[in-house]
PDB file of C-alpha atoms in Angstrom:
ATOM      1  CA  UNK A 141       8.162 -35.523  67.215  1.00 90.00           C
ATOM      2  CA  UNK A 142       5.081 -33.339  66.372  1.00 94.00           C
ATOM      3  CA  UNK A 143       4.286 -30.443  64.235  1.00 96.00           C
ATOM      4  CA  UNK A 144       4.395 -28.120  67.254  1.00 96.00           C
ATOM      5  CA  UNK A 145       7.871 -29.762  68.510  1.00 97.00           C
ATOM      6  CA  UNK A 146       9.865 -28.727  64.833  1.00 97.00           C
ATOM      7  CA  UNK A 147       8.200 -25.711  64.662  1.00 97.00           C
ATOM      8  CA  UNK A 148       9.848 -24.311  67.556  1.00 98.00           C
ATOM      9  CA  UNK A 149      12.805 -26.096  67.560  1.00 98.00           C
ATOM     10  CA  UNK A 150      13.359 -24.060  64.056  1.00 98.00           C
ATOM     11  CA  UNK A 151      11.585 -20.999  65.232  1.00 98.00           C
ATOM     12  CA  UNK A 152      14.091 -21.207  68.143  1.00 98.00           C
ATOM     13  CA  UNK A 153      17.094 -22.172  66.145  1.00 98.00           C
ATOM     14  CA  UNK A 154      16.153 -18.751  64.147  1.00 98.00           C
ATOM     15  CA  UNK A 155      15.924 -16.702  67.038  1.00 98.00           C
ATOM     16  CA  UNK A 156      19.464 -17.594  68.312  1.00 98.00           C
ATOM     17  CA  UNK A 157      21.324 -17.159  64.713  1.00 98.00           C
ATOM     18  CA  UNK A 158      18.938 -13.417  64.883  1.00 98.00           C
ATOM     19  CA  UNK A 159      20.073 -12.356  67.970  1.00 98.00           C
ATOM     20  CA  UNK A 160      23.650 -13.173  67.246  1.00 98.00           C
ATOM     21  CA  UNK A 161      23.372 -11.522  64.271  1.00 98.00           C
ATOM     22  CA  UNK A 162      22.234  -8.291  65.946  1.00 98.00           C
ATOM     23  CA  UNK A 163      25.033  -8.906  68.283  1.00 98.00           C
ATOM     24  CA  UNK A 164      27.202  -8.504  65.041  1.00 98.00           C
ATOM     25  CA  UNK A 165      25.410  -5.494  63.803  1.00 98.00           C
ATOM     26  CA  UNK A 166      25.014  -3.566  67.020  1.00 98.00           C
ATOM     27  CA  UNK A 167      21.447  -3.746  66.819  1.00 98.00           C
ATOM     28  CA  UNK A 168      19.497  -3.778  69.940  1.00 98.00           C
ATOM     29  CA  UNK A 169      16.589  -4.350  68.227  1.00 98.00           C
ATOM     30  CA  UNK A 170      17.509  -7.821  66.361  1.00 98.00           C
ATOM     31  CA  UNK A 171      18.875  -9.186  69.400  1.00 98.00           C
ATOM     32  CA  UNK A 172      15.739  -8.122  71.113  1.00 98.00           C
ATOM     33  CA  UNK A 173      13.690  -9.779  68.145  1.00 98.00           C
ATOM     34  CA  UNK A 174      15.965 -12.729  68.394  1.00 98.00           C
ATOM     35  CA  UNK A 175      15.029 -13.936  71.715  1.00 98.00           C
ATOM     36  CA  UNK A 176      11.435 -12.749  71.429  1.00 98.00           C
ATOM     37  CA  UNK A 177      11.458 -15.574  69.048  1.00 98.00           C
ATOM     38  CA  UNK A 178      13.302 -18.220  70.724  1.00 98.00           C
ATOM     39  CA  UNK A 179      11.016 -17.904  73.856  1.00 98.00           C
ATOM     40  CA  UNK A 180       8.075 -18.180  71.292  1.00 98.00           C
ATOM     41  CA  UNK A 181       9.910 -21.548  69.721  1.00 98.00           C
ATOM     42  CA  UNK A 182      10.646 -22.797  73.653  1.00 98.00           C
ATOM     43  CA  UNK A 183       6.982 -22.154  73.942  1.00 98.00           C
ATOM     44  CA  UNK A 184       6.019 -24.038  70.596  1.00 98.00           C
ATOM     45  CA  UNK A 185       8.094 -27.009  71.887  1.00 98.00           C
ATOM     46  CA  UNK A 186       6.536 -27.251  75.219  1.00 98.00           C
ATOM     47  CA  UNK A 187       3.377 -27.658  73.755  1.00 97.00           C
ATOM     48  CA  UNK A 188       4.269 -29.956  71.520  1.00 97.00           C
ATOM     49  CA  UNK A 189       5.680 -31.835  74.720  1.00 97.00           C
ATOM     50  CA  UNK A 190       2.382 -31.969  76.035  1.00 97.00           C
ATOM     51  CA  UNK A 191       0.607 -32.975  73.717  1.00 97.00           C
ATOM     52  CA  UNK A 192       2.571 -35.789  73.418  1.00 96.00           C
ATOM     53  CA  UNK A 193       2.139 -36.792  77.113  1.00 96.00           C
ATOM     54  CA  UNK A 194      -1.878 -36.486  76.355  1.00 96.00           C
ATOM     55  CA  UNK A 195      -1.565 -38.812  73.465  1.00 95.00           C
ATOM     56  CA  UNK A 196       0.416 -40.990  75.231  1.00 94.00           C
ATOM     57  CA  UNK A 197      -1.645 -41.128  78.265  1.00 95.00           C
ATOM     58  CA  UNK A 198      -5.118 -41.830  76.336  1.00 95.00           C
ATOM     59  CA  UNK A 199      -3.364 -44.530  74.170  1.00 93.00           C
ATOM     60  CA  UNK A 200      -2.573 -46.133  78.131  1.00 94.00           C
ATOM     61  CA  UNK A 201      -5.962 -45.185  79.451  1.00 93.00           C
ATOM     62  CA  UNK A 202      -7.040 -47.418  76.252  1.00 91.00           C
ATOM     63  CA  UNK A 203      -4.896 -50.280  76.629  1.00 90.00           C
ATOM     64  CA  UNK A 204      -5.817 -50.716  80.523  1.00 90.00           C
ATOM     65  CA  UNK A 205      -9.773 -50.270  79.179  1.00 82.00           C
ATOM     66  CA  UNK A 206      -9.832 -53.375  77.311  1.00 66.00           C
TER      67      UNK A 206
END
């Protein structure tokens, strides 16, 4: 797991309890917040995905090279 991969995983985590929480206050504006920051974390994580596939397809490319 990568930098980018935690990152979003927390920054989604933090966007669900935020939205719930301005389910709990009435506050369209937290919930709004709140998934405005989990699509950023689903966003962090997907790049962190592919980054992984990169790495893992020059470590491959490598291997087959020699």
């Amino acid at each position: 797991m990568n930098k980018d991969q935690v990152q979003g995983t927390a920054k989604n985590f933090a966007g669900i309890v935020q939205e719930e929480t301005g389910k709990l206050i009435g506050s369209k504006t937290q919930q709004l917040k709140g998934l405005q920051k989990q699509v950023q974390g689903k966003a962090d994580v997907s790049l962190g995905n592919a980054e992984e596939v990169i790495q893992d397809a020059k470590k491959t490319l490598k291997h087959l090279g020699k």
